[in-house]
Amino acid sequence: MHGHGQAHPHAHHPDLQHHFDTLEQQHEASTLGMWLFLVTEVMFFGGLLMAYLLYRVWYPQGWAEGSRELDIVLGGINTVVLIASSLTMALGVRAAQTGLRRATVGWLLLTIAFGFTFLVIKFFEYKHKFDIHHVPGFDWVVSGPHANEMFLFVSLYFSLTGLHALHMIIGIALMGVLTWMAYKGRFSPAWYTPVEMGGLYWHFVDIVWIFLFPLLYLVDRT
């Protein structure tokens, strides 16, 4: 109930949860919740990144040899793909904000396509590691003075990129749900919170890769 007995214009919106007074309040709570979630994700990746940086200081030669085995071209293409997906995601959010249903669906589908492209390229990178027997704990055949150091590098490579790929798969599934909702006309200038929150998640996953690419692929490339 409101103090003056007047219903708020958003009070009867079908997507307004009962424990919020207005859609604006609900949007603010959702935004805060998403940012708190992303902070926990930063800490999640942070532990692996700190291990990576520590070992890189300790074993620079092994890190350089391990990095030179990665395909910088495929890694660079994937970087461009994810930057493009951030653009299409942002345009999808804008389309939802302005009530453009078909545009929202189109931009979200493009975002999904870029996500799948990234995963396909990453699959071929992983396949190459299996082909040359450089898979720690599964098929590791490496000799030389820095073999043990390379083992650590490749282990962290699989851990970091695998965890990132898992987040990408979750993001694609999320985009699929949002695309279906957009197709059904669920979003409008009055309510587009799920698309915006999905966009924040997607941008976070893209930003993680922006850090991973130079850390993994550009070690001592000179």
PDB file of C-alpha atoms in Angstrom:
ATOM      1  CA  MET A   1       0.000   0.000   0.000  1.00  0.00           C
ATOM      2  CA  HIS A   2       1.087   3.575  -0.635  1.00  0.00           C
ATOM      3  CA  GLY A   3       0.838   6.376   1.892  1.00  0.00           C
ATOM      4  CA  HIS A   4      -1.748   8.384  -0.012  1.00  0.00           C
ATOM      5  CA  GLY A   5      -3.796   5.400  -1.151  1.00  0.00           C
ATOM      6  CA  GLN A   6      -2.691   5.815  -4.770  1.00  0.00           C
ATOM      7  CA  ALA A   7      -1.436   2.855  -6.771  1.00  0.00           C
ATOM      8  CA  HIS A   8       1.917   3.310  -8.400  1.00  0.00           C
ATOM      9  CA  PRO A   9       1.693   3.161 -12.204  1.00  0.00           C
ATOM     10  CA  HIS A  10       3.978   0.084 -12.206  1.00  0.00           C
ATOM     11  CA  ALA A  11       2.163  -1.694  -9.376  1.00  0.00           C
ATOM     12  CA  HIS A  12       0.290  -4.083 -11.639  1.00  0.00           C
ATOM     13  CA  HIS A  13       3.103  -4.896 -14.058  1.00  0.00           C
ATOM     14  CA  PRO A  14       3.117  -8.709 -14.411  1.00  0.00           C
ATOM     15  CA  ASP A  15       6.887  -8.886 -13.835  1.00  0.00           C
ATOM     16  CA  LEU A  16       6.907  -6.797 -10.662  1.00  0.00           C
ATOM     17  CA  GLN A  17       7.735  -9.129  -7.774  1.00  0.00           C
ATOM     18  CA  HIS A  18       5.530  -8.811  -4.710  1.00  0.00           C
ATOM     19  CA  HIS A  19       8.354  -7.756  -2.372  1.00  0.00           C
ATOM     20  CA  PHE A  20       9.173  -4.637  -4.439  1.00  0.00           C
ATOM     21  CA  ASP A  21       7.157  -1.437  -4.599  1.00  0.00           C
ATOM     22  CA  THR A  22       8.185  -0.377  -8.099  1.00  0.00           C
ATOM     23  CA  LEU A  23       9.944  -1.703 -11.172  1.00  0.00           C
ATOM     24  CA  GLU A  24      12.676   0.870 -10.576  1.00  0.00           C
ATOM     25  CA  GLN A  25      13.342  -0.515  -7.119  1.00  0.00           C
ATOM     26  CA  GLN A  26      13.343  -4.040  -8.479  1.00  0.00           C
ATOM     27  CA  HIS A  27      15.814  -3.018 -11.202  1.00  0.00           C
ATOM     28  CA  GLU A  28      18.165  -1.424  -8.675  1.00  0.00           C
ATOM     29  CA  ALA A  29      18.090  -4.538  -6.491  1.00  0.00           C
ATOM     30  CA  SER A  30      18.764  -6.773  -9.504  1.00  0.00           C
ATOM     31  CA  THR A  31      21.696  -4.599 -10.578  1.00  0.00           C
ATOM     32  CA  LEU A  32      23.229  -4.652  -7.108  1.00  0.00           C
ATOM     33  CA  GLY A  33      22.763  -8.414  -6.893  1.00  0.00           C
ATOM     34  CA  MET A  34      24.425  -8.965 -10.273  1.00  0.00           C
ATOM     35  CA  TRP A  35      27.426  -6.802  -9.390  1.00  0.00           C
ATOM     36  CA  LEU A  36      27.863  -8.680  -6.112  1.00  0.00           C
ATOM     37  CA  PHE A  37      27.724 -11.947  -8.034  1.00  0.00           C
ATOM     38  CA  LEU A  38      30.350 -10.693 -10.487  1.00  0.00           C
ATOM     39  CA  VAL A  39      32.614  -9.736  -7.582  1.00  0.00           C
ATOM     40  CA  THR A  40      32.496 -13.346  -6.389  1.00  0.00           C
ATOM     41  CA  GLU A  41      33.330 -14.450  -9.937  1.00  0.00           C
ATOM     42  CA  VAL A  42      36.353 -12.135  -9.960  1.00  0.00           C
ATOM     43  CA  MET A  43      37.569 -13.795  -6.753  1.00  0.00           C
ATOM     44  CA  PHE A  44      36.883 -17.197  -8.315  1.00  0.00           C
ATOM     45  CA  PHE A  45      39.175 -16.485 -11.261  1.00  0.00           C
ATOM     46  CA  GLY A  46      41.539 -14.476  -9.061  1.00  0.00           C
ATOM     47  CA  GLY A  47      42.952 -17.508  -7.261  1.00  0.00           C
ATOM     48  CA  LEU A  48      43.964 -19.198 -10.513  1.00  0.00           C
ATOM     49  CA  LEU A  49      45.368 -15.954 -11.902  1.00  0.00           C
ATOM     50  CA  MET A  50      47.485 -15.391  -8.792  1.00  0.00           C
ATOM     51  CA  ALA A  51      48.864 -18.944  -9.102  1.00  0.00           C
ATOM     52  CA  TYR A  52      49.596 -18.247 -12.766  1.00  0.00           C
ATOM     53  CA  LEU A  53      51.466 -15.009 -11.995  1.00  0.00           C
ATOM     54  CA  LEU A  54      53.452 -16.561  -9.155  1.00  0.00           C
ATOM     55  CA  TYR A  55      54.617 -19.510 -11.231  1.00  0.00           C
ATOM     56  CA  ARG A  56      55.386 -17.238 -14.150  1.00  0.00           C
ATOM     57  CA  VAL A  57      57.852 -15.340 -11.952  1.00  0.00           C
ATOM     58  CA  TRP A  58      59.387 -18.596 -10.757  1.00  0.00           C
ATOM     59  CA  TYR A  59      59.538 -20.403 -14.109  1.00  0.00           C
ATOM     60  CA  PRO A  60      59.896 -17.842 -16.919  1.00  0.00           C
ATOM     61  CA  GLN A  61      61.528 -20.260 -19.385  1.00  0.00           C
ATOM     62  CA  GLY A  62      58.898 -22.948 -18.998  1.00  0.00           C
ATOM     63  CA  TRP A  63      56.168 -20.303 -19.307  1.00  0.00           C
ATOM     64  CA  ALA A  64      57.708 -18.928 -22.501  1.00  0.00           C
ATOM     65  CA  GLU A  65      58.014 -22.389 -24.066  1.00  0.00           C
ATOM     66  CA  GLY A  66      54.465 -23.304 -23.112  1.00  0.00           C
ATOM     67  CA  SER A  67      53.063 -20.059 -24.467  1.00  0.00           C
ATOM     68  CA  ARG A  68      54.873 -20.396 -27.816  1.00  0.00           C
ATOM     69  CA  GLU A  69      53.036 -23.673 -28.385  1.00  0.00           C
ATOM     70  CA  LEU A  70      49.685 -21.902 -28.314  1.00  0.00           C
ATOM     71  CA  ASP A  71      48.178 -20.745 -31.608  1.00  0.00           C
ATOM     72  CA  ILE A  72      48.301 -16.960 -31.389  1.00  0.00           C
ATOM     73  CA  VAL A  73      46.241 -16.609 -34.587  1.00  0.00           C
ATOM     74  CA  LEU A  74      43.323 -18.638 -33.229  1.00  0.00           C
ATOM     75  CA  GLY A  75      43.609 -16.846 -29.897  1.00  0.00           C
ATOM     76  CA  GLY A  76      43.571 -13.491 -31.670  1.00  0.00           C
ATOM     77  CA  ILE A  77      40.540 -14.457 -33.752  1.00  0.00           C
ATOM     78  CA  ASN A  78      38.700 -15.497 -30.596  1.00  0.00           C
ATOM     79  CA  THR A  79      39.553 -12.142 -29.034  1.00  0.00           C
ATOM     80  CA  VAL A  80      38.000 -10.311 -31.985  1.00  0.00           C
ATOM     81  CA  VAL A  81      34.986 -12.638 -31.849  1.00  0.00           C
ATOM     82  CA  LEU A  82      34.322 -11.843 -28.199  1.00  0.00           C
ATOM     83  CA  ILE A  83      34.792  -8.103 -28.693  1.00  0.00           C
ATOM     84  CA  ALA A  84      32.216  -8.301 -31.498  1.00  0.00           C
ATOM     85  CA  SER A  85      29.892 -10.272 -29.225  1.00  0.00           C
ATOM     86  CA  SER A  86      30.107  -7.534 -26.595  1.00  0.00           C
ATOM     87  CA  LEU A  87      28.985  -5.055 -29.254  1.00  0.00           C
ATOM     88  CA  THR A  88      26.012  -7.173 -30.320  1.00  0.00           C
ATOM     89  CA  MET A  89      25.108  -7.742 -26.658  1.00  0.00           C
ATOM     90  CA  ALA A  90      25.141  -4.001 -25.989  1.00  0.00           C
ATOM     91  CA  LEU A  91      22.979  -3.403 -29.043  1.00  0.00           C
ATOM     92  CA  GLY A  92      20.600  -6.110 -27.835  1.00  0.00           C
ATOM     93  CA  VAL A  93      20.246  -4.372 -24.480  1.00  0.00           C
ATOM     94  CA  ARG A  94      19.600  -1.067 -26.238  1.00  0.00           C
ATOM     95  CA  ALA A  95      16.973  -2.658 -28.473  1.00  0.00           C
ATOM     96  CA  ALA A  96      15.224  -4.106 -25.416  1.00  0.00           C
ATOM     97  CA  GLN A  97      15.312  -0.713 -23.699  1.00  0.00           C
ATOM     98  CA  THR A  98      13.619   0.932 -26.671  1.00  0.00           C
ATOM     99  CA  GLY A  99      11.040  -1.817 -27.134  1.00  0.00           C
ATOM    100  CA  LEU A 100      12.335  -3.120 -30.477  1.00  0.00           C
ATOM    101  CA  ARG A 101      11.364  -6.779 -30.238  1.00  0.00           C
ATOM    102  CA  ARG A 102      12.735  -8.033 -33.562  1.00  0.00           C
ATOM    103  CA  ALA A 103      15.988  -6.120 -33.131  1.00  0.00           C
ATOM    104  CA  THR A 104      16.406  -7.537 -29.631  1.00  0.00           C
ATOM    105  CA  VAL A 105      15.951 -11.079 -30.931  1.00  0.00           C
ATOM    106  CA  GLY A 106      18.350 -10.456 -33.815  1.00  0.00           C
ATOM    107  CA  TRP A 107      21.150  -9.002 -31.708  1.00  0.00           C
ATOM    108  CA  LEU A 108      20.833 -11.740 -29.104  1.00  0.00           C
ATOM    109  CA  LEU A 109      20.988 -14.417 -31.804  1.00  0.00           C
ATOM    110  CA  LEU A 110      24.149 -12.813 -33.189  1.00  0.00           C
ATOM    111  CA  THR A 111      25.622 -12.825 -29.686  1.00  0.00           C
ATOM    112  CA  ILE A 112      24.852 -16.545 -29.404  1.00  0.00           C
ATOM    113  CA  ALA A 113      26.457 -17.142 -32.818  1.00  0.00           C
ATOM    114  CA  PHE A 114      29.648 -15.394 -31.716  1.00  0.00           C
ATOM    115  CA  GLY A 115      29.646 -17.445 -28.524  1.00  0.00           C
ATOM    116  CA  PHE A 116      29.406 -20.693 -30.470  1.00  0.00           C
ATOM    117  CA  THR A 117      32.151 -19.494 -32.824  1.00  0.00           C
ATOM    118  CA  PHE A 118      34.427 -18.923 -29.847  1.00  0.00           C
ATOM    119  CA  LEU A 119      33.756 -22.415 -28.492  1.00  0.00           C
ATOM    120  CA  VAL A 120      34.352 -24.088 -31.877  1.00  0.00           C
ATOM    121  CA  ILE A 121      37.717 -22.359 -32.212  1.00  0.00           C
ATOM    122  CA  LYS A 122      38.613 -23.321 -28.649  1.00  0.00           C
ATOM    123  CA  PHE A 123      37.681 -26.935 -29.454  1.00  0.00           C
ATOM    124  CA  PHE A 124      40.259 -27.031 -32.252  1.00  0.00           C
ATOM    125  CA  GLU A 125      42.861 -25.538 -29.933  1.00  0.00           C
ATOM    126  CA  TYR A 126      42.158 -28.250 -27.377  1.00  0.00           C
ATOM    127  CA  LYS A 127      42.210 -30.916 -30.094  1.00  0.00           C
ATOM    128  CA  HIS A 128      45.686 -29.784 -31.104  1.00  0.00           C
ATOM    129  CA  LYS A 129      46.869 -30.275 -27.519  1.00  0.00           C
ATOM    130  CA  PHE A 130      45.526 -33.817 -27.572  1.00  0.00           C
ATOM    131  CA  ASP A 131      47.137 -34.472 -30.969  1.00  0.00           C
ATOM    132  CA  ILE A 132      50.608 -33.500 -29.721  1.00  0.00           C
ATOM    133  CA  HIS A 133      50.120 -35.307 -26.369  1.00  0.00           C
ATOM    134  CA  HIS A 134      50.266 -32.159 -24.251  1.00  0.00           C
ATOM    135  CA  VAL A 135      47.344 -32.823 -21.925  1.00  0.00           C
ATOM    136  CA  PRO A 136      48.401 -32.852 -18.246  1.00  0.00           C
ATOM    137  CA  GLY A 137      47.105 -35.785 -16.253  1.00  0.00           C
ATOM    138  CA  PHE A 138      45.760 -37.501 -19.367  1.00  0.00           C
ATOM    139  CA  ASP A 139      48.299 -37.675 -22.168  1.00  0.00           C
ATOM    140  CA  TRP A 140      51.505 -35.838 -21.320  1.00  0.00           C
ATOM    141  CA  VAL A 141      54.556 -36.626 -23.445  1.00  0.00           C
ATOM    142  CA  VAL A 142      57.046 -33.772 -23.091  1.00  0.00           C
ATOM    143  CA  SER A 143      60.800 -33.917 -22.637  1.00  0.00           C
ATOM    144  CA  GLY A 144      63.465 -31.312 -22.108  1.00  0.00           C
ATOM    145  CA  PRO A 145      64.866 -29.260 -19.247  1.00  0.00           C
ATOM    146  CA  HIS A 146      61.646 -27.295 -18.750  1.00  0.00           C
ATOM    147  CA  ALA A 147      59.133 -30.128 -19.121  1.00  0.00           C
ATOM    148  CA  ASN A 148      57.897 -29.889 -15.516  1.00  0.00           C
ATOM    149  CA  GLU A 149      57.508 -26.127 -15.770  1.00  0.00           C
ATOM    150  CA  MET A 150      55.568 -26.510 -19.014  1.00  0.00           C
ATOM    151  CA  PHE A 151      53.355 -29.045 -17.256  1.00  0.00           C
ATOM    152  CA  LEU A 152      52.340 -26.328 -14.775  1.00  0.00           C
ATOM    153  CA  PHE A 153      51.743 -23.791 -17.553  1.00  0.00           C
ATOM    154  CA  VAL A 154      49.589 -26.109 -19.641  1.00  0.00           C
ATOM    155  CA  SER A 155      47.696 -27.219 -16.531  1.00  0.00           C
ATOM    156  CA  LEU A 156      46.834 -23.605 -15.752  1.00  0.00           C
ATOM    157  CA  TYR A 157      46.035 -23.003 -19.418  1.00  0.00           C
ATOM    158  CA  PHE A 158      43.431 -25.754 -19.374  1.00  0.00           C
ATOM    159  CA  SER A 159      42.114 -24.663 -15.968  1.00  0.00           C
ATOM    160  CA  LEU A 160      41.694 -21.012 -16.899  1.00  0.00           C
ATOM    161  CA  THR A 161      40.408 -21.466 -20.446  1.00  0.00           C
ATOM    162  CA  GLY A 162      38.228 -24.424 -19.431  1.00  0.00           C
ATOM    163  CA  LEU A 163      36.627 -22.429 -16.642  1.00  0.00           C
ATOM    164  CA  HIS A 164      36.150 -19.536 -19.044  1.00  0.00           C
ATOM    165  CA  ALA A 165      34.588 -21.847 -21.651  1.00  0.00           C
ATOM    166  CA  LEU A 166      32.181 -23.157 -19.007  1.00  0.00           C
ATOM    167  CA  HIS A 167      31.094 -19.589 -18.284  1.00  0.00           C
ATOM    168  CA  MET A 168      30.667 -19.049 -22.014  1.00  0.00           C
ATOM    169  CA  ILE A 169      28.419 -22.125 -22.273  1.00  0.00           C
ATOM    170  CA  ILE A 170      26.322 -20.817 -19.375  1.00  0.00           C
ATOM    171  CA  GLY A 171      26.163 -17.433 -21.091  1.00  0.00           C
ATOM    172  CA  ILE A 172      24.962 -18.969 -24.358  1.00  0.00           C
ATOM    173  CA  ALA A 173      22.240 -20.858 -22.499  1.00  0.00           C
ATOM    174  CA  LEU A 174      21.237 -17.623 -20.768  1.00  0.00           C
ATOM    175  CA  MET A 175      21.131 -15.794 -24.099  1.00  0.00           C
ATOM    176  CA  GLY A 176      18.911 -18.546 -25.458  1.00  0.00           C
ATOM    177  CA  VAL A 177      16.403 -18.004 -22.666  1.00  0.00           C
ATOM    178  CA  LEU A 178      16.511 -14.231 -23.156  1.00  0.00           C
ATOM    179  CA  THR A 179      16.037 -14.625 -26.914  1.00  0.00           C
ATOM    180  CA  TRP A 180      12.955 -16.758 -26.348  1.00  0.00           C
ATOM    181  CA  MET A 181      11.565 -14.214 -23.897  1.00  0.00           C
ATOM    182  CA  ALA A 182      12.241 -11.407 -26.363  1.00  0.00           C
ATOM    183  CA  TYR A 183      10.547 -13.371 -29.148  1.00  0.00           C
ATOM    184  CA  LYS A 184       7.488 -13.729 -26.916  1.00  0.00           C
ATOM    185  CA  GLY A 185       7.421  -9.968 -26.396  1.00  0.00           C
ATOM    186  CA  ARG A 186       8.248 -10.077 -22.687  1.00  0.00           C
ATOM    187  CA  PHE A 187      10.497  -7.013 -22.731  1.00  0.00           C
ATOM    188  CA  SER A 188       9.505  -3.384 -23.066  1.00  0.00           C
ATOM    189  CA  PRO A 189      10.878   0.060 -22.188  1.00  0.00           C
ATOM    190  CA  ALA A 190       9.211  -0.431 -18.801  1.00  0.00           C
ATOM    191  CA  TRP A 191      10.898  -3.792 -18.089  1.00  0.00           C
ATOM    192  CA  TYR A 192      14.072  -5.103 -19.674  1.00  0.00           C
ATOM    193  CA  THR A 193      16.049  -6.010 -16.534  1.00  0.00           C
ATOM    194  CA  PRO A 194      16.877  -9.639 -17.522  1.00  0.00           C
ATOM    195  CA  VAL A 195      18.489  -8.507 -20.774  1.00  0.00           C
ATOM    196  CA  GLU A 196      20.566  -5.885 -18.989  1.00  0.00           C
ATOM    197  CA  MET A 197      21.684  -8.338 -16.289  1.00  0.00           C
ATOM    198  CA  GLY A 198      22.474 -10.935 -18.959  1.00  0.00           C
ATOM    199  CA  GLY A 199      24.534  -8.285 -20.702  1.00  0.00           C
ATOM    200  CA  LEU A 200      26.560  -7.604 -17.567  1.00  0.00           C
ATOM    201  CA  TYR A 201      27.347 -11.306 -17.249  1.00  0.00           C
ATOM    202  CA  TRP A 202      28.297 -11.587 -20.921  1.00  0.00           C
ATOM    203  CA  HIS A 203      30.586  -8.546 -20.760  1.00  0.00           C
ATOM    204  CA  PHE A 204      32.270  -9.998 -17.677  1.00  0.00           C
ATOM    205  CA  VAL A 205      33.034 -13.245 -19.519  1.00  0.00           C
ATOM    206  CA  ASP A 206      34.434 -11.241 -22.434  1.00  0.00           C
ATOM    207  CA  ILE A 207      36.608  -9.111 -20.150  1.00  0.00           C
ATOM    208  CA  VAL A 208      38.051 -12.234 -18.520  1.00  0.00           C
ATOM    209  CA  TRP A 209      39.217 -13.384 -21.946  1.00  0.00           C
ATOM    210  CA  ILE A 210      40.769  -9.967 -22.633  1.00  0.00           C
ATOM    211  CA  PHE A 211      43.017 -10.695 -19.642  1.00  0.00           C
ATOM    212  CA  LEU A 212      43.615 -14.359 -20.492  1.00  0.00           C
ATOM    213  CA  PHE A 213      44.715 -13.752 -24.074  1.00  0.00           C
ATOM    214  CA  PRO A 214      47.868 -11.722 -23.320  1.00  0.00           C
ATOM    215  CA  LEU A 215      48.656 -13.704 -20.165  1.00  0.00           C
ATOM    216  CA  LEU A 216      48.581 -17.053 -21.975  1.00  0.00           C
ATOM    217  CA  TYR A 217      49.370 -16.313 -25.616  1.00  0.00           C
ATOM    218  CA  LEU A 218      51.819 -13.390 -25.480  1.00  0.00           C
ATOM    219  CA  VAL A 219      54.460 -14.645 -23.042  1.00  0.00           C
ATOM    220  CA  ASP A 220      57.905 -13.735 -24.394  1.00  0.00           C
ATOM    221  CA  ARG A 221      56.705 -13.584 -28.005  1.00  0.00           C
ATOM    222  CA  THR A 222      59.545 -11.193 -28.872  1.00  0.00           C
TER     223      THR A 222
END
